[in-house]
């Protein structure tokens, strides 16, 4: 056995260079690194094909961790070409003096966990072996070329090149008959670059792509310096953006815009490059097929404008997958290349390639002769580079077996069963839709902090639990299923470009801000979902989120939402009102307003007398309004065939306790006396509230019993019950999601205004709960008031009150007002509907 190291790093791309620097220079660890290539650069060492360049602006597609590196390096083009990116990575490697940590031209071939010694045994293709406490894989997602399905490459008598292992010497294509197979990002870059050089260029296209102009241009000397000096302001906010570049936010949903408005916005971002066409145009194009079709058709129109021959244009227009369901490519003169007389497009969807022959390419309908064939057929993405490490984990577990049904991981960073193996930019990380250098830095920083913790605590093994991996897998899958991405065909996004590869979610598509927030939470709670020396910490709330709730939270973070407890009163009120934008619109119906007590009465067009719901809005007693409750009340009225009286109450801190409870009870008393004048049935009143409004509803139910007002039911939607409750959910969800213990305490404090705590604020303190109206209590798994609400339901039941308790997993406090974005809010309405229906029956029977 050779030497022993603290850490072995594999790979010398963006990830490996930074990982070595971080582990060696910042953590002071003994690091050995391996790289199969002859030098540093990773992707940019291998992919030297003509036209290779990045498609995030270089000022963004570069490291951010060092002020000095950012200030000193100047980019000569907006989107740098491969030679310049490679030169940058070589310069960074020298600056950080990381080359000496690497053995180049050395491939790791087997990586075996030794459970007894709690270390990895690493073998390389030069026959050497070493051991390490930790392995940090930086092998890249796009570092193993796909093997083409057709045979015969080795028989070709001309020159055959793969774009991903392009020769280091110049390749002269002048005067030659050249074939390019593949029209992904790579094929497109090659084709547009060599179209003028080859004598004949034949492009074999199976699936056309939605390519948009890159908008590249040289950067003059003065601008280069300015950019380097102003990198901080140019990059500010990058990590708060969904894809890690501070592009303009979208202009709302495409489906809400007129065709002219859509055209104006698409025109604005069409040729500005760097994913702006996707992320800066409309918010729904990635989520809604119909919205997606508006942008897809726009791009098709642009293609038809640029390609002269209508038949060729038609072949170049994608029609079988939504825009961005495959990774969108960018181009510079790609479509114009097909106007050249010596450039030919061959459709190999209708006549597939059968073989490469000694003289060229044979499809099912024809044989073609070439001097040069260029394979731009893509990569076996994410999984193959890791599988090629020959990983054997605990008890000889093979990674191949572990991943037989598709890749699993926790955050993309660890794989259960493989202790002390950390992966940078692994499957199910955020990297596919997150500017890679920043995603890389985030992953490396997370791993470095984990290693530092393990070393400080003398932890021998650090590993993801199977349960955490499953929860993470569900979240990745769930979020992906809310997008149009699963509607693609043959995309590496879904593993579908490789025959036989499992179709799955290969990456986390919730965006950078959410991914970062989840990683931060996991670290903050002591590595929740990981087992340290086999003792596992619970899976943190954000990993258990309902996918739609997670996405919504992610977009709030992307819009710069501050934690609620950091907001002042006006800001809290503004946030509460802004929730109206997250609600499904309510149906039109007759609405009466009453001034004393102030209320709105929603009257559906049904034969009366109607059952009545008295509704109190949420907002922590300090915010919220009849406007906030408008859409939910319409929906409640419509779905339940009930009259809904939405009651105003005075807000704290201007009006502290007992103003709100007095107002809400006064409204209920008024309804009982006067609702028949509006067509309501005073014998069938259900009192209902959301959040603080549910607390007021519970108290109103007690006051109604004591005042002899008969109620048919009470519906308490995640009610806070007692400010002094000491429950597990208060601790577990103290930091959210969304609603925190600190804001809850502020709200209670403002409401009570120093008053003594009685049953009029904390209904569980009532001397008796017997004789109260039947109750429906809705609670949410990830809500700090969950347990007190469930305890209250238990107390009601013990007092003989008929109670239904319905807990919704994956949801957080406040979701009732987010119905447009969280489809499962429908289930809350359905539960209310069933309950209200039984209340009607009960009363009818009693009558
Ligand atoms: P890589 O750069 O892939 O480095 C991994 C290294 O690990 C490789 O050098 C490989 O040789 C080595 N390795 C793998 N297995 C072993 C082993 N068993 N033993 C030893 N060494 C091993 N992303 C963007 O965000 N924007 C872009 O514009 C962009 N353009 C791209 C253009 C091309 C042509 C390609 C192919 C990818 C592009 N990407 C882009 C994605 C790109 O892969 C990442 O941005 C980034 O370069 C990945 O860095 P990495 O360090 O994670 O992996
Ligand atoms: P790709 O997107 O997977 O494209 C591969 C192409 O080869 C597709 O057109 C595919 O057609 C075709 N192909 C594969 N097998 C074929 C077969 N048997 N017959 C005919 N055609 C076949 O791969 P890529 O272009 O190398 O890009 C991979 C990723 O690298 C990109 O998505 C991007 O993330 C990154 N990249 C980025 C840039 C950039 O601009 N910055 C440049 C290059 C690469 P089907 O679609 O029909 O399968």
Tab-separated table of N, CA, C and O in Angstrom, residues 222-317:
chain	number	residue	atom	x	y	z
A	222	UNK	N	-9.967	48.950	-22.655
A	222	UNK	CA	-10.436	49.784	-21.537
A	222	UNK	C	-11.579	49.089	-20.801
A	222	UNK	O	-11.631	49.062	-19.570
A	223	UNK	N	-12.462	48.488	-21.574
A	223	UNK	CA	-13.619	47.811	-20.972
A	223	UNK	C	-13.174	46.583	-20.163
A	223	UNK	O	-13.707	46.300	-19.097
A	224	UNK	N	-12.170	45.873	-20.685
A	224	UNK	CA	-11.657	44.696	-19.973
A	224	UNK	C	-11.207	45.070	-18.564
A	224	UNK	O	-11.501	44.415	-17.589
A	225	UNK	N	-10.445	46.168	-18.503
A	225	UNK	CA	-9.916	46.613	-17.201
A	225	UNK	C	-11.083	47.029	-16.292
A	225	UNK	O	-11.142	46.680	-15.120
A	226	UNK	N	-11.981	47.780	-16.909
A	226	UNK	CA	-13.130	48.260	-16.116
A	226	UNK	C	-13.898	47.061	-15.544
A	226	UNK	O	-14.234	47.044	-14.360
A	227	UNK	N	-14.146	46.066	-16.404
A	227	UNK	CA	-14.883	44.871	-15.957
A	227	UNK	C	-14.177	44.197	-14.782
A	227	UNK	O	-14.810	43.816	-13.798
A	228	UNK	N	-12.845	44.056	-14.919
A	228	UNK	CA	-12.101	43.369	-13.854
A	228	UNK	C	-12.179	44.179	-12.560
A	228	UNK	O	-12.341	43.628	-11.476
A	229	UNK	N	-12.071	45.497	-12.695
A	229	UNK	CA	-12.094	46.318	-11.483
A	229	UNK	C	-13.473	46.400	-10.851
A	229	UNK	O	-13.598	46.629	-9.657
A	230	UNK	N	-14.491	46.234	-11.685
A	230	UNK	CA	-15.861	46.354	-11.157
A	230	UNK	C	-16.547	44.991	-11.036
A	230	UNK	O	-17.763	44.892	-11.056
A	231	UNK	N	-15.717	43.940	-10.895
A	231	UNK	CA	-16.304	42.601	-10.855
A	231	UNK	C	-17.333	42.470	-9.743
A	231	UNK	O	-18.361	41.819	-9.909
A	232	UNK	N	-17.074	43.134	-8.617
A	232	UNK	CA	-17.992	42.952	-7.479
A	232	UNK	C	-19.384	43.465	-7.837
A	232	UNK	O	-20.386	42.778	-7.609
A	233	UNK	N	-19.436	44.646	-8.424
A	233	UNK	CA	-20.788	45.153	-8.741
A	233	UNK	C	-21.405	44.406	-9.921
A	233	UNK	O	-22.617	44.186	-9.950
A	234	UNK	N	-20.554	43.967	-10.874
A	234	UNK	CA	-21.105	43.210	-12.003
A	234	UNK	C	-21.681	41.872	-11.548
A	234	UNK	O	-22.643	41.370	-12.119
A	235	UNK	N	-21.087	41.301	-10.512
A	235	UNK	CA	-21.509	39.958	-10.088
A	235	UNK	C	-22.451	39.995	-8.883
A	235	UNK	O	-22.906	38.946	-8.436
A	236	UNK	N	-22.725	41.191	-8.378
A	236	UNK	CA	-23.569	41.270	-7.174
A	236	UNK	C	-24.903	40.582	-7.435
A	236	UNK	O	-25.482	40.722	-8.506
A	237	UNK	N	-25.354	39.848	-6.471
A	237	UNK	CA	-26.674	39.216	-6.595
A	237	UNK	C	-26.667	37.924	-7.397
A	237	UNK	O	-27.703	37.287	-7.554
A	238	UNK	N	-25.503	37.510	-7.906
A	238	UNK	CA	-25.475	36.297	-8.736
A	238	UNK	C	-26.072	35.094	-8.008
A	238	UNK	O	-26.881	34.358	-8.556
A	239	UNK	N	-25.649	34.922	-6.781
A	239	UNK	CA	-26.073	33.711	-6.064
A	239	UNK	C	-27.533	33.767	-5.630
A	239	UNK	O	-28.097	32.764	-5.231
A	240	UNK	N	-28.132	34.950	-5.701
A	240	UNK	CA	-29.571	35.027	-5.386
A	240	UNK	C	-30.412	34.762	-6.632
A	240	UNK	O	-31.630	34.744	-6.581
A	241	UNK	N	-29.749	34.644	-7.765
A	241	UNK	CA	-30.507	34.405	-8.992
A	241	UNK	C	-30.664	32.903	-9.227
A	241	UNK	O	-29.772	32.129	-8.895
A	242	UNK	N	-31.801	32.533	-9.826
A	242	UNK	CA	-32.083	31.114	-10.033
A	242	UNK	C	-30.918	30.379	-10.692
A	242	UNK	O	-30.628	29.238	-10.349
A	243	UNK	N	-30.258	31.008	-11.687
A	243	UNK	CA	-29.196	30.272	-12.383
A	243	UNK	C	-27.797	30.805	-12.053
A	243	UNK	O	-26.828	30.448	-12.703
A	244	UNK	N	-27.727	31.658	-11.057
A	244	UNK	CA	-26.408	32.086	-10.602
A	244	UNK	C	-25.751	33.147	-11.458
A	244	UNK	O	-24.528	33.291	-11.460
A	245	UNK	N	-26.542	33.890	-12.202
A	245	UNK	CA	-26.037	35.034	-12.965
A	245	UNK	C	-27.095	36.130	-12.805
A	245	UNK	O	-28.284	35.844	-12.916
A	246	UNK	N	-26.680	37.378	-12.533
A	246	UNK	CA	-27.684	38.399	-12.187
A	246	UNK	C	-28.418	38.960	-13.399
A	246	UNK	O	-28.339	40.153	-13.698
A	247	UNK	N	-29.124	38.110	-14.100
A	247	UNK	CA	-29.903	38.561	-15.249
A	247	UNK	C	-31.211	39.202	-14.776
A	247	UNK	O	-31.650	38.971	-13.646
A	248	UNK	N	-31.846	39.939	-15.707
A	248	UNK	CA	-33.122	40.586	-15.355
A	248	UNK	C	-34.138	39.526	-14.930
A	248	UNK	O	-34.181	38.433	-15.509
A	249	UNK	N	-34.987	39.874	-13.955
A	249	UNK	CA	-36.063	38.935	-13.614
A	249	UNK	C	-37.112	38.903	-14.724
A	249	UNK	O	-37.203	39.858	-15.512
A	250	UNK	N	-37.889	37.829	-14.810
A	250	UNK	CA	-38.888	37.748	-15.886
A	250	UNK	C	-40.036	38.717	-15.667
A	250	UNK	O	-40.259	39.207	-14.562
A	251	UNK	N	-40.791	38.969	-16.786
A	251	UNK	CA	-41.912	39.916	-16.717
A	251	UNK	C	-43.223	39.199	-16.474
A	251	UNK	O	-44.123	39.315	-17.274
A	252	UNK	N	-43.338	38.421	-15.437
A	252	UNK	CA	-44.616	37.746	-15.163
A	252	UNK	C	-44.874	36.631	-16.156
A	252	UNK	O	-44.011	36.287	-16.966
A	253	UNK	N	-46.071	36.062	-16.127
A	253	UNK	CA	-46.359	34.922	-17.001
A	253	UNK	C	-46.608	35.310	-18.466
A	253	UNK	O	-47.254	36.331	-18.729
A	254	UNK	N	-46.109	34.490	-19.378
A	254	UNK	CA	-46.339	34.742	-20.811
A	254	UNK	C	-47.820	34.675	-21.138
A	254	UNK	O	-48.323	35.411	-21.991
A	255	UNK	N	-48.520	33.793	-20.438
A	255	UNK	CA	-49.935	33.601	-20.779
A	255	UNK	C	-50.787	34.795	-20.346
A	255	UNK	O	-51.910	34.957	-20.821
A	256	UNK	N	-50.235	35.638	-19.461
A	256	UNK	CA	-50.993	36.828	-19.060
A	256	UNK	C	-50.686	38.005	-19.983
A	256	UNK	O	-51.310	39.065	-19.888
A	257	UNK	N	-49.707	37.845	-20.880
A	257	UNK	CA	-49.313	38.950	-21.768
A	257	UNK	C	-50.035	38.833	-23.115
A	257	UNK	O	-50.446	37.737	-23.507
A	258	UNK	N	-50.178	39.966	-23.810
A	258	UNK	CA	-50.769	39.929	-25.155
A	258	UNK	C	-49.691	39.439	-26.125
A	258	UNK	O	-48.492	39.516	-25.822
A	259	UNK	N	-50.108	38.977	-27.313
A	259	UNK	CA	-49.090	38.553	-28.285
A	259	UNK	C	-48.072	39.653	-28.572
A	259	UNK	O	-46.878	39.383	-28.715
A	260	UNK	N	-48.525	40.923	-28.634
A	260	UNK	CA	-47.579	42.018	-28.908
A	260	UNK	C	-46.582	42.189	-27.770
A	260	UNK	O	-45.387	42.416	-27.999
A	261	UNK	N	-47.104	42.103	-26.541
A	261	UNK	CA	-46.205	42.234	-25.382
A	261	UNK	C	-45.179	41.100	-25.376
A	261	UNK	O	-43.999	41.303	-25.110
A	262	UNK	N	-45.669	39.911	-25.702
A	262	UNK	CA	-44.747	38.767	-25.717
A	262	UNK	C	-43.655	38.987	-26.756
A	262	UNK	O	-42.477	38.792	-26.493
A	263	UNK	N	-44.068	39.430	-27.918
A	263	UNK	CA	-43.121	39.650	-29.014
A	263	UNK	C	-42.054	40.679	-28.580
A	263	UNK	O	-40.858	40.502	-28.819
A	264	UNK	N	-42.549	41.754	-27.931
A	264	UNK	CA	-41.626	42.817	-27.506
A	264	UNK	C	-40.572	42.263	-26.533
A	264	UNK	O	-39.381	42.533	-26.672
A	265	UNK	N	-41.037	41.448	-25.599
A	265	UNK	CA	-40.096	40.904	-24.596
A	265	UNK	C	-39.165	39.875	-25.235
A	265	UNK	O	-37.954	39.865	-24.989
A	266	UNK	N	-39.718	39.005	-26.095
A	266	UNK	CA	-38.843	38.019	-26.748
A	266	UNK	C	-37.796	38.732	-27.611
A	266	UNK	O	-36.622	38.361	-27.615
A	267	UNK	N	-38.240	39.781	-28.348
A	267	UNK	CA	-37.291	40.539	-29.179
A	267	UNK	C	-36.177	41.129	-28.320
A	267	UNK	O	-35.013	41.116	-28.697
A	268	UNK	N	-36.588	41.643	-27.152
A	268	UNK	CA	-35.612	42.327	-26.296
A	268	UNK	C	-34.481	41.377	-25.869
A	268	UNK	O	-33.329	41.767	-25.805
A	269	UNK	N	-34.846	40.117	-25.574
A	269	UNK	CA	-33.835	39.204	-25.032
A	269	UNK	C	-33.308	38.188	-26.036
A	269	UNK	O	-32.446	37.384	-25.716
A	270	UNK	N	-33.832	38.237	-27.262
A	270	UNK	CA	-33.504	37.230	-28.278
A	270	UNK	C	-32.002	37.061	-28.477
A	270	UNK	O	-31.473	35.958	-28.429
A	271	UNK	N	-31.301	38.185	-28.682
A	271	UNK	CA	-29.897	38.023	-29.062
A	271	UNK	C	-28.959	38.563	-27.984
A	271	UNK	O	-27.860	38.980	-28.277
A	272	UNK	N	-29.405	38.513	-26.726
A	272	UNK	CA	-28.514	39.011	-25.675
A	272	UNK	C	-27.731	37.889	-25.006
A	272	UNK	O	-26.861	38.132	-24.182
A	273	UNK	N	-28.025	36.642	-25.392
A	273	UNK	CA	-27.206	35.503	-24.964
A	273	UNK	C	-27.369	35.145	-23.498
A	273	UNK	O	-28.171	35.722	-22.757
A	274	UNK	N	-26.556	34.145	-23.098
A	274	UNK	CA	-26.449	33.777	-21.693
A	274	UNK	C	-27.764	33.429	-21.011
A	274	UNK	O	-27.994	33.865	-19.889
A	275	UNK	N	-28.608	32.689	-21.640
A	275	UNK	CA	-29.837	32.182	-21.006
A	275	UNK	C	-30.875	33.250	-20.700
A	275	UNK	O	-31.866	32.984	-20.030
A	276	UNK	N	-30.646	34.479	-21.185
A	276	UNK	CA	-31.639	35.526	-20.891
A	276	UNK	C	-32.979	35.198	-21.536
A	276	UNK	O	-34.033	35.522	-20.996
A	277	UNK	N	-32.907	34.578	-22.720
A	277	UNK	CA	-34.167	34.275	-23.410
A	277	UNK	C	-35.033	33.359	-22.556
A	277	UNK	O	-36.265	33.416	-22.601
A	278	UNK	N	-34.397	32.544	-21.735
A	278	UNK	CA	-35.158	31.643	-20.863
A	278	UNK	C	-35.550	32.337	-19.562
A	278	UNK	O	-36.702	32.290	-19.152
A	279	UNK	N	-34.589	32.981	-18.909
A	279	UNK	CA	-34.856	33.417	-17.525
A	279	UNK	C	-35.332	34.862	-17.401
A	279	UNK	O	-35.870	35.228	-16.361
A	280	UNK	N	-35.129	35.689	-18.429
A	280	UNK	CA	-35.516	37.096	-18.290
A	280	UNK	C	-36.794	37.427	-19.053
A	280	UNK	O	-37.226	38.585	-19.048
A	281	UNK	N	-37.376	36.463	-19.739
A	281	UNK	CA	-38.567	36.793	-20.515
A	281	UNK	C	-39.829	36.588	-19.664
A	281	UNK	O	-40.342	37.555	-19.089
A	282	UNK	N	-40.283	35.349	-19.544
A	282	UNK	CA	-41.539	35.118	-18.808
A	282	UNK	C	-41.365	33.986	-17.799
A	282	UNK	O	-40.645	33.017	-18.038
A	283	UNK	N	-42.086	34.151	-16.678
A	283	UNK	CA	-41.870	33.235	-15.549
A	283	UNK	C	-42.429	31.839	-15.794
A	283	UNK	O	-42.038	30.893	-15.124
A	284	UNK	N	-43.356	31.694	-16.746
A	284	UNK	CA	-44.036	30.399	-16.866
A	284	UNK	C	-43.511	29.525	-18.000
A	284	UNK	O	-43.978	28.403	-18.168
A	285	UNK	N	-42.536	30.019	-18.785
A	285	UNK	CA	-42.155	29.219	-19.956
A	285	UNK	C	-41.544	27.873	-19.574
A	285	UNK	O	-41.685	26.896	-20.301
A	286	UNK	N	-40.921	27.817	-18.416
A	286	UNK	CA	-40.302	26.550	-18.027
A	286	UNK	C	-41.303	25.641	-17.295
A	286	UNK	O	-41.061	24.454	-17.106
A	287	UNK	N	-42.456	26.215	-16.906
A	287	UNK	CA	-43.413	25.427	-16.120
A	287	UNK	C	-44.666	25.028	-16.889
A	287	UNK	O	-45.354	24.091	-16.498
A	288	UNK	N	-44.983	25.770	-17.914
A	288	UNK	CA	-46.287	25.591	-18.537
A	288	UNK	C	-46.103	25.345	-20.033
A	288	UNK	O	-45.497	26.166	-20.735
A	289	UNK	N	-46.641	24.242	-20.502
A	289	UNK	CA	-46.421	23.848	-21.914
A	289	UNK	C	-46.966	24.891	-22.884
A	289	UNK	O	-46.369	25.163	-23.912
A	290	UNK	N	-48.135	25.429	-22.525
A	290	UNK	CA	-48.760	26.413	-23.427
A	290	UNK	C	-47.908	27.681	-23.496
A	290	UNK	O	-47.694	28.246	-24.570
A	291	UNK	N	-47.413	28.117	-22.335
A	291	UNK	CA	-46.543	29.299	-22.303
A	291	UNK	C	-45.268	28.987	-23.068
A	291	UNK	O	-44.750	29.822	-23.823
A	292	UNK	N	-44.781	27.763	-22.894
A	292	UNK	CA	-43.555	27.363	-23.557
A	292	UNK	C	-43.719	27.418	-25.076
A	292	UNK	O	-42.807	27.801	-25.809
A	293	UNK	N	-44.896	27.051	-25.524
A	293	UNK	CA	-45.139	27.032	-26.968
A	293	UNK	C	-45.019	28.445	-27.556
A	293	UNK	O	-44.620	28.613	-28.703
A	294	UNK	N	-45.304	29.477	-26.750
A	294	UNK	CA	-45.202	30.848	-27.289
A	294	UNK	C	-43.746	31.178	-27.615
A	294	UNK	O	-43.465	31.794	-28.634
A	295	UNK	N	-42.847	30.748	-26.749
A	295	UNK	CA	-41.427	31.045	-27.013
A	295	UNK	C	-40.891	30.092	-28.089
A	295	UNK	O	-40.096	30.486	-28.942
A	296	UNK	N	-41.377	28.845	-28.055
A	296	UNK	CA	-40.921	27.867	-29.058
A	296	UNK	C	-41.288	28.365	-30.459
A	296	UNK	O	-40.458	28.343	-31.381
A	297	UNK	N	-42.493	28.855	-30.610
A	297	UNK	CA	-42.924	29.314	-31.925
A	297	UNK	C	-42.158	30.569	-32.333
A	297	UNK	O	-41.818	30.762	-33.500
A	298	UNK	N	-41.858	31.422	-31.357
A	298	UNK	CA	-41.059	32.619	-31.653
A	298	UNK	C	-39.709	32.207	-32.247
A	298	UNK	O	-39.264	32.749	-33.256
A	299	UNK	N	-39.071	31.207	-31.607
A	299	UNK	CA	-37.745	30.786	-32.098
A	299	UNK	C	-37.880	30.152	-33.485
A	299	UNK	O	-37.082	30.415	-34.387
A	300	UNK	N	-38.927	29.359	-33.653
A	300	UNK	CA	-39.123	28.744	-34.980
A	300	UNK	C	-39.290	29.833	-36.053
A	300	UNK	O	-38.726	29.722	-37.143
A	301	UNK	N	-40.038	30.872	-35.724
A	301	UNK	CA	-40.201	31.972	-36.692
A	301	UNK	C	-38.860	32.570	-37.061
A	301	UNK	O	-38.584	32.873	-38.222
A	302	UNK	N	-38.024	32.778	-36.038
A	302	UNK	CA	-36.704	33.370	-36.277
A	302	UNK	C	-35.855	32.452	-37.159
A	302	UNK	O	-35.102	32.922	-38.000
A	303	UNK	N	-35.967	31.144	-36.943
A	303	UNK	CA	-35.203	30.194	-37.766
A	303	UNK	C	-35.679	30.310	-39.216
A	303	UNK	O	-34.883	30.400	-40.156
A	304	UNK	N	-37.006	30.346	-39.388
A	304	UNK	CA	-37.553	30.413	-40.754
A	304	UNK	C	-37.133	31.701	-41.457
A	304	UNK	O	-36.915	31.715	-42.662
A	305	UNK	N	-36.980	32.794	-40.673
A	305	UNK	CA	-36.532	34.063	-41.275
A	305	UNK	C	-35.106	33.961	-41.799
A	305	UNK	O	-34.732	34.622	-42.756
A	306	UNK	N	-34.293	33.126	-41.130
A	306	UNK	CA	-32.856	33.133	-41.418
A	306	UNK	C	-32.431	32.069	-42.427
A	306	UNK	O	-31.377	32.203	-43.059
A	307	UNK	N	-33.203	31.011	-42.549
A	307	UNK	CA	-32.802	29.921	-43.461
A	307	UNK	C	-33.607	30.057	-44.752
A	307	UNK	O	-34.846	30.042	-44.732
A	308	UNK	N	-32.878	30.195	-45.879
A	308	UNK	CA	-33.561	30.528	-47.135
A	308	UNK	C	-34.432	29.404	-47.669
A	308	UNK	O	-35.533	29.636	-48.139
A	309	UNK	N	-33.919	28.185	-47.614
A	309	UNK	CA	-34.674	27.072	-48.200
A	309	UNK	C	-35.745	26.597	-47.206
A	309	UNK	O	-35.414	26.129	-46.101
A	310	UNK	N	-37.020	26.716	-47.547
A	310	UNK	CA	-38.086	26.386	-46.590
A	310	UNK	C	-38.011	24.939	-46.100
A	310	UNK	O	-38.314	24.666	-44.930
A	311	UNK	N	-37.592	24.008	-46.950
A	311	UNK	CA	-37.535	22.604	-46.509
A	311	UNK	C	-36.446	22.440	-45.455
A	311	UNK	O	-36.629	21.759	-44.436
A	312	UNK	N	-35.292	23.097	-45.678
A	312	UNK	CA	-34.208	23.023	-44.681
A	312	UNK	C	-34.652	23.701	-43.395
A	312	UNK	O	-34.425	23.193	-42.289
A	313	UNK	N	-35.305	24.859	-43.543
A	313	UNK	CA	-35.782	25.585	-42.355
A	313	UNK	C	-36.726	24.690	-41.549
A	313	UNK	O	-36.633	24.613	-40.314
A	314	UNK	N	-37.615	23.998	-42.259
A	314	UNK	CA	-38.580	23.138	-41.559
A	314	UNK	C	-37.842	22.042	-40.786
A	314	UNK	O	-38.200	21.711	-39.655
A	315	UNK	N	-36.797	21.486	-41.411
A	315	UNK	CA	-36.028	20.431	-40.725
A	315	UNK	C	-35.300	20.956	-39.492
A	315	UNK	O	-35.068	20.228	-38.528
A	316	UNK	N	-34.944	22.244	-39.530
A	316	UNK	CA	-34.189	22.832	-38.421
A	316	UNK	C	-35.090	23.302	-37.279
A	316	UNK	O	-34.609	23.715	-36.223
A	317	UNK	N	-36.406	23.279	-37.511
A	317	UNK	CA	-37.339	23.758	-36.482
A	317	UNK	C	-37.766	22.611	-35.564
A	317	UNK	O	-38.419	21.669	-36.007
